[in-house]
Short mmCIF file of C-alpha atoms and ligand atoms in Angstrom, two decimals:
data_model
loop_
_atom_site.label_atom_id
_atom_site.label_comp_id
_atom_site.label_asym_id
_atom_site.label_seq_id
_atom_site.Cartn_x
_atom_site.Cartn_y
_atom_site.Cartn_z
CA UNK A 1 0.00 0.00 0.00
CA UNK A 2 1.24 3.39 -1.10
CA UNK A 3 1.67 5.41 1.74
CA UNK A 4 2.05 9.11 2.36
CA UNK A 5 2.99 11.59 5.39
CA UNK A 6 1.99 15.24 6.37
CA UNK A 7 1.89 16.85 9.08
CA UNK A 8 -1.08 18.21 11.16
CA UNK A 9 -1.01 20.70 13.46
CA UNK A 10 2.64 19.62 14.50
CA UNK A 11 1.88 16.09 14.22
CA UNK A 12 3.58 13.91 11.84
CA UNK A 13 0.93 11.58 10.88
CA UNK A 14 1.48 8.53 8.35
CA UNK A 15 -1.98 7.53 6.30
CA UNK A 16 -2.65 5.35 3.04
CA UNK A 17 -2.67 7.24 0.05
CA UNK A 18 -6.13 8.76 -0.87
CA UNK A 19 -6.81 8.96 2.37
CA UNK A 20 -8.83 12.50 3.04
CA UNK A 21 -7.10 14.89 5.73
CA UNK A 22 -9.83 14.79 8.25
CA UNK A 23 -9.57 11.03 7.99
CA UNK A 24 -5.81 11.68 8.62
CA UNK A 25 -6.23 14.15 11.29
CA UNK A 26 -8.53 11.10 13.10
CA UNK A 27 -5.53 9.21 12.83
CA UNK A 28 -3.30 11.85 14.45
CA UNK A 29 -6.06 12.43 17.33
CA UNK A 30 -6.76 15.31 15.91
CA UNK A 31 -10.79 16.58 15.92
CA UNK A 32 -11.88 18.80 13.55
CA UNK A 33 -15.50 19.37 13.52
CA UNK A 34 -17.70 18.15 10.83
CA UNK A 35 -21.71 18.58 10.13
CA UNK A 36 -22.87 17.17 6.42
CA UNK A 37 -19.93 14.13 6.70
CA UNK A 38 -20.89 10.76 6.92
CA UNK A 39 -18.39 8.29 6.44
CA UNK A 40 -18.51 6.35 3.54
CA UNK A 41 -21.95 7.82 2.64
CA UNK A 42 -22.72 11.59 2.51
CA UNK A 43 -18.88 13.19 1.30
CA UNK A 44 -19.81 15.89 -0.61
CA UNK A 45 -18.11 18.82 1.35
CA UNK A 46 -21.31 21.30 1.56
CA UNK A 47 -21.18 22.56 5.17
CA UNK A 48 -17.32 24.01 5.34
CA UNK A 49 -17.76 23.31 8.85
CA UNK A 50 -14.36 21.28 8.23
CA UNK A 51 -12.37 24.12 6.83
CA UNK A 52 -8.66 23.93 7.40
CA UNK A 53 -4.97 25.77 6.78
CA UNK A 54 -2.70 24.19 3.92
CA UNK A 55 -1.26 27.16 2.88
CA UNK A 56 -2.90 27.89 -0.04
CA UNK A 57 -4.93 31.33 -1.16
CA UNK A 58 -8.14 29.62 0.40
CA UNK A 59 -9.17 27.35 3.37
CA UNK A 60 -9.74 23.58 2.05
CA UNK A 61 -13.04 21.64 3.28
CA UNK A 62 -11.11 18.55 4.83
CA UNK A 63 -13.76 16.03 4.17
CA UNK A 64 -13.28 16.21 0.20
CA UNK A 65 -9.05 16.77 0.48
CA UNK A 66 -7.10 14.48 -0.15
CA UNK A 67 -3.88 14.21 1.81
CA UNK A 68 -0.60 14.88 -0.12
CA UNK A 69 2.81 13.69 0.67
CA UNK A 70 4.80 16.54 2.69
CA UNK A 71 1.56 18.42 3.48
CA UNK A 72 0.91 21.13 6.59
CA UNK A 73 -2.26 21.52 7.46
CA UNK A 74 -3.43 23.58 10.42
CA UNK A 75 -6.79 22.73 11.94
CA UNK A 76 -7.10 25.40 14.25
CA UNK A 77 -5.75 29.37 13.52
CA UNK A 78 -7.90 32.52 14.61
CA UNK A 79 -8.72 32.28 10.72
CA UNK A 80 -10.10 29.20 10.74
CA UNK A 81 -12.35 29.16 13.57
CA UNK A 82 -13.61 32.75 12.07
CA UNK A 83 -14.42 31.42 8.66
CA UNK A 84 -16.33 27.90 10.74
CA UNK A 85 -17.99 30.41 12.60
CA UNK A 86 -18.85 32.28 9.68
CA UNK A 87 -20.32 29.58 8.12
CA UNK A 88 -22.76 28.05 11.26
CA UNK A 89 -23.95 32.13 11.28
CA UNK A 90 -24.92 31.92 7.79
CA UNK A 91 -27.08 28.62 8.32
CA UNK A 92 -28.13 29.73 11.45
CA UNK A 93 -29.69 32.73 9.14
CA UNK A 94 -31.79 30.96 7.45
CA UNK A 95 -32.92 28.53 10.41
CA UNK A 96 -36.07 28.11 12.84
CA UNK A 97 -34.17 28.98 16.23
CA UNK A 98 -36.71 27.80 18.48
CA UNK A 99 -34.56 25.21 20.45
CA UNK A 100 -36.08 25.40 23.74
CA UNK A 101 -39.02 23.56 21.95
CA UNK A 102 -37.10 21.21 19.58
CA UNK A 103 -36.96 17.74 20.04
CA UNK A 104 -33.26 18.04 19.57
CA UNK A 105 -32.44 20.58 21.68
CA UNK A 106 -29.13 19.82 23.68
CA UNK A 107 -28.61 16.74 21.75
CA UNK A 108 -28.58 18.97 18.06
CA UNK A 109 -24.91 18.91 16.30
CA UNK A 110 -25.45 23.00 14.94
CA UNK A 111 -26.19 23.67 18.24
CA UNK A 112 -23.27 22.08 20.05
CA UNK A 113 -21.19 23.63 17.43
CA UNK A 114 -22.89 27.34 17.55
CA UNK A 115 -21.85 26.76 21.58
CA UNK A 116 -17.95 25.83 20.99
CA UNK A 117 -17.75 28.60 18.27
CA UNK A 118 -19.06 31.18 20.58
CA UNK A 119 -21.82 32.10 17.72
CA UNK A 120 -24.52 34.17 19.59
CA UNK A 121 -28.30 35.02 18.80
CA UNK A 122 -26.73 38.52 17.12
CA UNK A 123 -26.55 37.22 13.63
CA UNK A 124 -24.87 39.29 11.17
CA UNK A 125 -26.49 37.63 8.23
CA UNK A 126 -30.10 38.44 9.45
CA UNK A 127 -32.52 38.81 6.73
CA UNK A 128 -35.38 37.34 4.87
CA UNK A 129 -36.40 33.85 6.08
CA UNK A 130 -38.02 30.72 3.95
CA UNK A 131 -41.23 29.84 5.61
CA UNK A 132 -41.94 25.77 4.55
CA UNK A 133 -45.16 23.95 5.58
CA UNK A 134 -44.16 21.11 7.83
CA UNK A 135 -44.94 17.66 6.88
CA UNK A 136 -46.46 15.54 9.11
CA UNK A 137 -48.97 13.76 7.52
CA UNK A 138 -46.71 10.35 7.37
CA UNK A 139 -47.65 7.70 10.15
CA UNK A 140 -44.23 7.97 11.85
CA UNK A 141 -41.65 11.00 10.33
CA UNK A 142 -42.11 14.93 10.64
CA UNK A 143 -40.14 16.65 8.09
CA UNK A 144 -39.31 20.20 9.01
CA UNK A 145 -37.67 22.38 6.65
CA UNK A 146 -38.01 25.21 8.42
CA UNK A 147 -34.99 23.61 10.68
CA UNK A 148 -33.17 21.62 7.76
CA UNK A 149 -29.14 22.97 6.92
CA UNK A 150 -29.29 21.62 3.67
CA UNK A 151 -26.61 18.90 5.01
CA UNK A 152 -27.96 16.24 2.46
CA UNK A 153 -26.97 13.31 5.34
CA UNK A 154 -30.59 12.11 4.87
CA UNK A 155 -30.79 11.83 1.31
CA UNK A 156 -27.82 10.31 1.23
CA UNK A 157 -28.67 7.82 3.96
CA UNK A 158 -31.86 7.30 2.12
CA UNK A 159 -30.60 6.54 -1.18
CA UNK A 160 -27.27 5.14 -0.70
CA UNK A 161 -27.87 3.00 2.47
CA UNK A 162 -31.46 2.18 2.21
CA UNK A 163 -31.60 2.38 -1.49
CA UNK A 164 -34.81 4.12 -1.63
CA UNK A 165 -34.47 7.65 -2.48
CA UNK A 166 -37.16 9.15 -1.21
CA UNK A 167 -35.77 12.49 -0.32
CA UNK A 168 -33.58 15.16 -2.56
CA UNK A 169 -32.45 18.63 -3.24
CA UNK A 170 -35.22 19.73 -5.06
CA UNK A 171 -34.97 23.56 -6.29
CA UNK A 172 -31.88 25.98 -6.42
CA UNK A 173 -29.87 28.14 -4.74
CA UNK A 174 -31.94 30.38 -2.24
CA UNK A 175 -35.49 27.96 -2.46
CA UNK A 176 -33.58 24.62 -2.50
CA UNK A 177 -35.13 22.30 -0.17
CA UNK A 178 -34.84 18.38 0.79
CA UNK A 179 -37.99 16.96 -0.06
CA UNK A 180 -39.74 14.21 -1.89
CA UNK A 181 -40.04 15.49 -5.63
CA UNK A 182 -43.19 16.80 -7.12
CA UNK A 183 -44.50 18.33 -4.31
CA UNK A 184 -45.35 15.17 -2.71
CA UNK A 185 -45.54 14.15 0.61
CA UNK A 186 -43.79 11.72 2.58
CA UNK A 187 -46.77 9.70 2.69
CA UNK A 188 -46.85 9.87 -1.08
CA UNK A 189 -43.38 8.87 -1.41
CA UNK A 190 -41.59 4.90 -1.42
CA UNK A 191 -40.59 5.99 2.13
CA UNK A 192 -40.91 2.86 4.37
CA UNK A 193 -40.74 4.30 7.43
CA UNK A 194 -37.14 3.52 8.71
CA UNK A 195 -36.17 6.20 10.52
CA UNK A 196 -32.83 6.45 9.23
CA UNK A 197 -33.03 9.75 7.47
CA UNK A 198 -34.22 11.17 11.57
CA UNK A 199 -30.60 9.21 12.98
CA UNK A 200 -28.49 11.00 9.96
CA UNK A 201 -30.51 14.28 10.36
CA UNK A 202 -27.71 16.15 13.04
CA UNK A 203 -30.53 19.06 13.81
CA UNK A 204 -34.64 19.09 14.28
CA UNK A 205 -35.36 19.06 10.92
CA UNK A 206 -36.49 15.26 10.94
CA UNK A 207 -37.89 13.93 14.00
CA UNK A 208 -40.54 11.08 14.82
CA UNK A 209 -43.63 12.13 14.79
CA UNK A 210 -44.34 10.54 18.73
CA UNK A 211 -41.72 13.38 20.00
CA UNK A 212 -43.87 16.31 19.63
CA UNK A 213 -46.49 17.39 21.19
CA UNK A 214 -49.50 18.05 18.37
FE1 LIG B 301 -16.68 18.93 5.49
FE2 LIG B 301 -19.27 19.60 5.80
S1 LIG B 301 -18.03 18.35 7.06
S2 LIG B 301 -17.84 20.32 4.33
#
């Protein structure tokens, strides 16, 4: 096996080749935080919660970079933990921030993150919000976009591990949501009722439907 070696914050760290640097910073004990990745099934860099230092003109998402022989990567500068704390302000800007009546409310990944990045409820990026109807008409899944970061874990979970594809980006830029396509429902949908999209979904934006109180 064709090996390579970098270094990480210091720490020389020897990985397989094609192996992605926040893979290789795991291997070094090195955490950098993460919110769309999924191992092995949703890698598709969207959040830039993973942003890192390798010296070139921009920061690199480390969940789509492969590591290179002789790299430096630096998972931690005042620069970096701006531009991640940039980027949980911009989805918090577009985001339902009622958490003291979300099911996932001290157990939600954006808002563990928005706590360790010292993001506040002053958001720079105020502005116009998306209102979306909530489904809940399935027996067993509420699907709240109003709440969803656009992480794509639970389509990919849906199509990829379940093989059903129930879910998607539908729309662009600004209106894109994750929904079934055609306007449909979940109850209109293949959707079998797993519950894996609500385990891959690291907010409120999926929940079952016995956790709230209609
Ligand atoms: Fe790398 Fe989202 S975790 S871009």
């Amino acid at each position: 096996m064709n090996m390579i070696t970098l270094t990480i914050d210091g720490v020389s760290v020897t990985v397989p080749a094609g192996t992605t640097v926040l893979e290789a910073a795991k291997a070094a004990g090195i955490r950098i935080p993460t919110l769309c990745y999924l191992k092995g099934i949703n890698e598709i860099g969207a959040c830039r919660l993973c942003v890192v230092d390798t010296g070139g003109r921009a920061l690199a998402a480390s969940c789509v970079l492969p590591a290179a022989n002789g790299m430096v990567v630096k998972t931690n500068t005042p620069a970096v933990r701006a531009a991640r704390k940039m980027n949980l302000e911009l989805l918090l800007s577009n985001h339902n921030k009622s958490c003291l009546s979300c099911v996932r409310n001290t157990h939600c990944e954006l808002q563990a993150l928005c706590q360790e990045y010292g993001v506040t409820d002053e958001n720079r990026f105020e502005g116009a919000m998306t209102p979306h109807t909530v489904d809940d008409l399935s027996p067993s899944i509420v699907r709240d976009n109003n709440k969803c970061i656009l992480c794509r874990r639970c389509v990919a979970v849906c199509r990829n591990v379940q093989k059903i594809g129930a879910i998607g980006a539908v729309n662009r830029g600004f209106k894109t949501v994750i929904a079934p396509a055609f306007g449909k429902t979940m109850l209109e949908t293949d959707c079998i009722f797993c519950g894996q999209c609500i385990n891959a979904c690291p907010v409120g934006a999926l929940h079952e439907k016995s956790s709230i109180n209609a």
